[in-house]
Amino acid sequence: MKVLITGGTGYIGSHVVVELLEQGHEVEIIDNLINSKITVLDQIEKITGKKPTFHQVDLLDQPALEEVLTNTHFDLVMHFAGLKSVAESVEQPLKYYSNNITGTINLLSVMQKTEVYNFIFSSSATVYGDQGTGECVETMPTGTGITNPYGKTKYMIEEILKDLAVANPNFNIVALRYFNPIGNHSSGLIGEDPNGIPNNLMPYIMKVAKGELKELSIFGNDYDTDDGTCLRDFIHVVDLAKGHLAAINGLKPGFTTYNLGTGMPTSVLQMVNAFEKISGKSLPHKFAERRPGDLAILYANPSKAKTELNWQTELTVEDAIKDTLTFLAQPQNNP
Ligand code: NAD
Ligand code: UFG
């Protein structure tokens, strides 16, 4: 297939590009490089032996987008491009609504105009809000109790996709609801290395392990869980990437959602302990106040993806930590 990947130089997109190239698909990438580096293309080539065509285009620039989709006819678009910082979205909601929602509407408008109807969207477990039990099933209602504008953009985009699939029955749309992606390709050549102080657990742990940050604060140890810290469904990004290839088989008329998660919750403290054990070094950490907006427990029921897409995770949290250590050992990540 000829596949267009928006956000393809980013953390998750680059891993999906690798899997697609390795399965023989043709890939072109659109990214404005606001949160990724052009050198990712060389790393993808080192892993796969192929360098995807790259277009430095902003999704807010509809004419530029239209040029890319007019010059090449794509069979499928996978849409990863978006801003994703929960904290920044609270401070700058308009930036998030504009980039994520207008960007998606521009992309879908151009797809409709150029008659490209297969679409896979990077959604998030955040659309479930607070369901009470912590286990998320696709049949649950979405959209209530979402505590930040970033999460709301994911919910709103899902609603837009639902409406579009009704209005134009040519569209085959899948929204993949990711749980907590961690780790990187086993080569260590691509991975996540955000600038500044990270919001997310694994990038923060990585900065502490590198000595760039003093210690990890574990937000809350008085939750109603075995060790008092929050439980999350950490999924290896390579498993997540493979879920996208499986989702191609799930494309059918209308709008369909799948959870991509392991189904097995791990606590924040278990993650820290596993990191210390595998790295053989202590990871400075302390317990701190709960972080506003955090849910105690959030994990996927992954049955639908297993039954309908024949996909399930194969890698463990320990594999993700080992691969993270390989990434951290790369010379470019240790200047
Ligand atoms: P990322 O920031 O590494 O990748 C996103 C890419 O999109 C970046 O390369 C960025 O430069 C690009 N981009 C942003 N706005 C753009 C625009 N207007 N035009 C063109 N390019 C643009 O993030 P990621 O972790 O790889 O996430 C990919 C997708 O998955 C995002 O939509 C994110 O919201 C979603 N998601 C991520 C997580 C997670 O924990 N990482 C969880 C759930 C959902
Ligand atoms: N945590 C810490 N210390 C840190 C960072 C995180 O203790 O420095 C804890 C959090 O309190 C939480 C857990 O680690 O209990 C996971 O936090 P993350 O920020 O890594 O992930 P979240 O589960 O909060 O959010 C992630 C993505 C969102 C997505 C959401 C859906 O970042 O994009 O999952 O569940 F919407």
Coordinates of C-alpha atoms in Angstrom, one line a residue, residues 45-258:
E45 CA 17.1 4.2 6.9
K46 CA 19.7 2.6 9.2
I47 CA 17.1 0.2 10.5
T48 CA 15.1 -0.6 7.4
G49 CA 17.5 0.2 4.5
K50 CA 14.9 2.6 3.1
K51 CA 14.4 6.3 3.4
P52 CA 10.8 7.5 3.2
T53 CA 9.9 10.6 1.2
F54 CA 9.6 13.5 3.5
H55 CA 7.4 16.7 3.2
Q56 CA 8.0 19.5 5.7
V57 CA 4.4 20.6 5.8
D58 CA 2.2 22.1 8.6
L59 CA -1.3 20.6 8.7
L60 CA -2.6 24.2 9.2
D61 CA -1.2 25.0 5.7
Q62 CA -4.1 23.4 3.6
P63 CA -2.8 24.3 0.1
A64 CA 0.6 22.7 0.9
L65 CA -1.2 19.6 2.2
E66 CA -3.4 19.5 -0.9
E67 CA -0.3 19.6 -3.1
V68 CA 1.1 16.5 -1.4
L69 CA -2.1 14.5 -1.8
T70 CA -2.6 15.7 -5.4
N71 CA 0.9 14.7 -6.5
T72 CA 0.6 11.2 -5.1
H73 CA -2.5 9.1 -4.7
F74 CA -2.4 7.4 -1.3
D75 CA -4.3 4.2 -0.3
L76 CA -4.3 5.1 3.3
V77 CA -3.5 8.0 5.7
M78 CA -2.3 7.4 9.3
H79 CA -2.7 10.5 11.3
F80 CA -0.2 11.0 14.2
A81 CA 0.5 14.7 13.9
G82 CA -0.6 16.7 16.9
L83 CA 0.5 18.5 20.0
K84 CA 0.4 16.2 23.1
S85 CA 1.4 18.0 26.3
V86 CA -1.4 17.8 28.8
A87 CA 0.1 20.6 30.9
E88 CA 0.8 23.0 27.9
S89 CA -2.8 22.4 26.7
V90 CA -4.2 23.7 30.0
E91 CA -2.1 26.9 29.6
Q92 CA -2.6 27.3 25.9
P93 CA -6.0 25.7 24.9
L94 CA -6.4 27.7 21.7
K95 CA -3.1 26.4 20.4
Y96 CA -4.2 22.8 21.0
Y97 CA -7.7 23.2 19.6
S98 CA -6.3 25.0 16.5
N99 CA -3.4 22.6 15.8
N100 CA -5.1 19.3 16.6
I101 CA -8.7 20.0 15.5
T102 CA -8.2 22.4 12.6
G103 CA -5.2 20.4 11.5
T104 CA -7.3 17.2 11.4
I105 CA -10.2 19.0 9.6
N106 CA -7.8 20.3 6.9
L107 CA -6.4 16.8 6.4
L108 CA -9.8 15.2 6.1
S109 CA -11.0 17.9 3.7
V110 CA -8.1 17.3 1.4
M111 CA -8.5 13.6 1.7
Q112 CA -12.2 13.9 0.7
K113 CA -11.2 16.2 -2.3
T114 CA -8.5 13.8 -3.5
E115 CA -10.7 10.7 -2.8
V116 CA -8.6 9.1 -0.2
Y117 CA -10.9 7.3 2.2
N118 CA -8.9 5.0 4.4
F119 CA -8.0 6.7 7.7
I120 CA -6.3 5.6 10.9
F121 CA -6.3 8.1 13.8
S122 CA -4.1 8.2 16.9
S123 CA -6.6 8.5 19.7
S124 CA -6.1 8.1 23.4
A125 CA -7.4 6.3 26.4
T126 CA -8.1 9.8 27.8
V127 CA -11.4 9.8 25.8
Y128 CA -12.9 7.4 28.4
G129 CA -12.6 10.1 31.2
D130 CA -13.2 8.6 34.6
Q131 CA -15.2 5.3 34.2
G132 CA -14.8 4.4 37.9
T133 CA -13.5 0.8 37.5
G134 CA -10.3 1.7 35.6
E135 CA -10.8 -0.9 33.0
C136 CA -11.8 0.6 29.6
V137 CA -13.9 -1.1 27.0
E138 CA -14.7 0.4 23.6
T139 CA -18.5 0.2 24.2
M140 CA -18.2 2.6 27.2
P141 CA -19.5 6.1 26.7
T142 CA -16.8 8.7 26.1
G143 CA -16.3 12.4 26.6
T144 CA -17.2 13.1 30.2
G145 CA -14.7 13.8 33.0
I146 CA -11.8 14.6 30.6
T147 CA -9.7 17.0 32.6
N148 CA -7.6 18.9 30.0
P149 CA -7.9 20.4 26.5
Y150 CA -5.5 17.9 25.0
G151 CA -7.7 15.1 26.0
K152 CA -10.8 16.9 24.8
T153 CA -9.2 17.4 21.3
K154 CA -9.0 13.6 21.0
Y155 CA -12.7 13.2 22.0
M156 CA -13.8 16.0 19.7
I157 CA -11.9 14.5 16.8
E158 CA -13.5 11.1 17.4
E159 CA -16.9 12.9 17.2
I160 CA -15.9 14.6 14.0
L161 CA -14.8 11.3 12.5
K162 CA -18.1 9.7 13.5
D163 CA -20.1 12.4 11.8
L164 CA -17.9 12.3 8.7
A165 CA -18.3 8.5 8.3
V166 CA -22.1 9.0 8.4
A167 CA -22.1 11.9 5.9
N168 CA -19.7 10.2 3.5
P169 CA -20.1 6.4 3.4
N170 CA -16.9 6.1 1.3
F171 CA -14.8 6.6 4.4
N172 CA -13.3 3.7 6.3
I173 CA -12.1 5.1 9.7
V174 CA -10.4 3.5 12.6
A175 CA -9.5 5.4 15.8
L176 CA -6.9 3.6 17.9
R177 CA -7.1 4.4 21.6
Y178 CA -3.5 4.2 22.9
F179 CA -2.8 3.6 26.6
N180 CA 0.7 4.5 27.9
P181 CA 3.3 3.9 25.2
I182 CA 6.9 3.4 26.4
G183 CA 10.2 2.0 25.1
N184 CA 11.6 2.2 21.6
H185 CA 12.9 0.1 18.7
S186 CA 15.4 -2.6 20.0
S187 CA 18.2 -1.0 18.0
G188 CA 18.0 2.1 20.1
L189 CA 18.2 4.2 17.0
I190 CA 14.8 5.8 17.4
G191 CA 12.9 6.7 20.5
E192 CA 11.5 9.5 22.6
D193 CA 13.8 12.2 24.0
P194 CA 11.8 15.4 24.7
N195 CA 13.4 18.7 25.3
G196 CA 12.9 20.4 28.7
I197 CA 11.2 18.8 31.7
P198 CA 9.0 15.9 30.6
N199 CA 5.4 15.4 31.9
N200 CA 5.3 11.7 31.3
L201 CA 6.7 9.0 33.6
M202 CA 9.2 7.2 31.3
P203 CA 10.8 10.3 29.7
Y204 CA 11.2 11.7 33.3
I205 CA 12.8 8.5 34.5
M206 CA 15.2 8.6 31.5
K207 CA 16.3 12.1 32.4
V208 CA 16.9 11.1 36.0
A209 CA 18.9 8.0 34.8
K210 CA 21.0 10.3 32.6
G211 CA 21.6 12.6 35.6
E212 CA 19.9 15.6 33.8
L213 CA 17.3 15.7 36.5
K214 CA 17.9 15.1 40.2
E215 CA 15.1 12.8 41.2
L216 CA 11.7 11.5 40.2
S217 CA 8.7 12.7 42.1
I218 CA 6.1 9.9 42.3
F219 CA 2.8 11.7 42.4
G220 CA 0.8 10.2 45.2
N221 CA 1.3 7.0 47.3
D222 CA -2.1 7.1 49.0
Y223 CA -4.3 5.8 46.1
D224 CA -6.5 2.8 46.7
T225 CA -4.0 0.4 45.0
D226 CA -1.7 -2.3 46.4
D227 CA 1.3 0.0 46.8
G228 CA -0.6 3.3 46.9
T229 CA 0.7 4.5 43.5
C230 CA -1.3 4.8 40.3
L231 CA -1.7 1.9 37.9
R232 CA -1.3 2.3 34.2
D233 CA -1.3 0.1 31.1
F234 CA 2.3 0.6 29.8
I235 CA 2.5 -0.7 26.2
H236 CA 5.8 -1.2 24.3
V237 CA 5.8 1.2 21.4
V238 CA 6.8 -1.6 18.9
D239 CA 3.7 -3.6 19.9
L240 CA 1.7 -0.4 19.5
A241 CA 3.2 0.1 16.0
K242 CA 2.3 -3.4 15.0
G243 CA -1.3 -2.7 16.2
H244 CA -1.4 -0.1 13.4
L245 CA -0.6 -2.7 10.7
A246 CA -3.2 -5.0 12.2
A247 CA -5.7 -2.1 12.1
I248 CA -5.4 -1.9 8.3
N249 CA -7.3 -5.2 8.2
G250 CA -10.0 -3.6 10.5
L251 CA -10.8 -0.8 8.0
K252 CA -14.4 -1.0 7.0
P253 CA -17.1 1.5 6.1
G254 CA -18.0 3.8 9.1
F255 CA -16.1 4.6 12.3
T256 CA -14.6 1.9 14.4
T257 CA -12.5 2.1 17.7
Y258 CA -9.9 -0.2 19.2

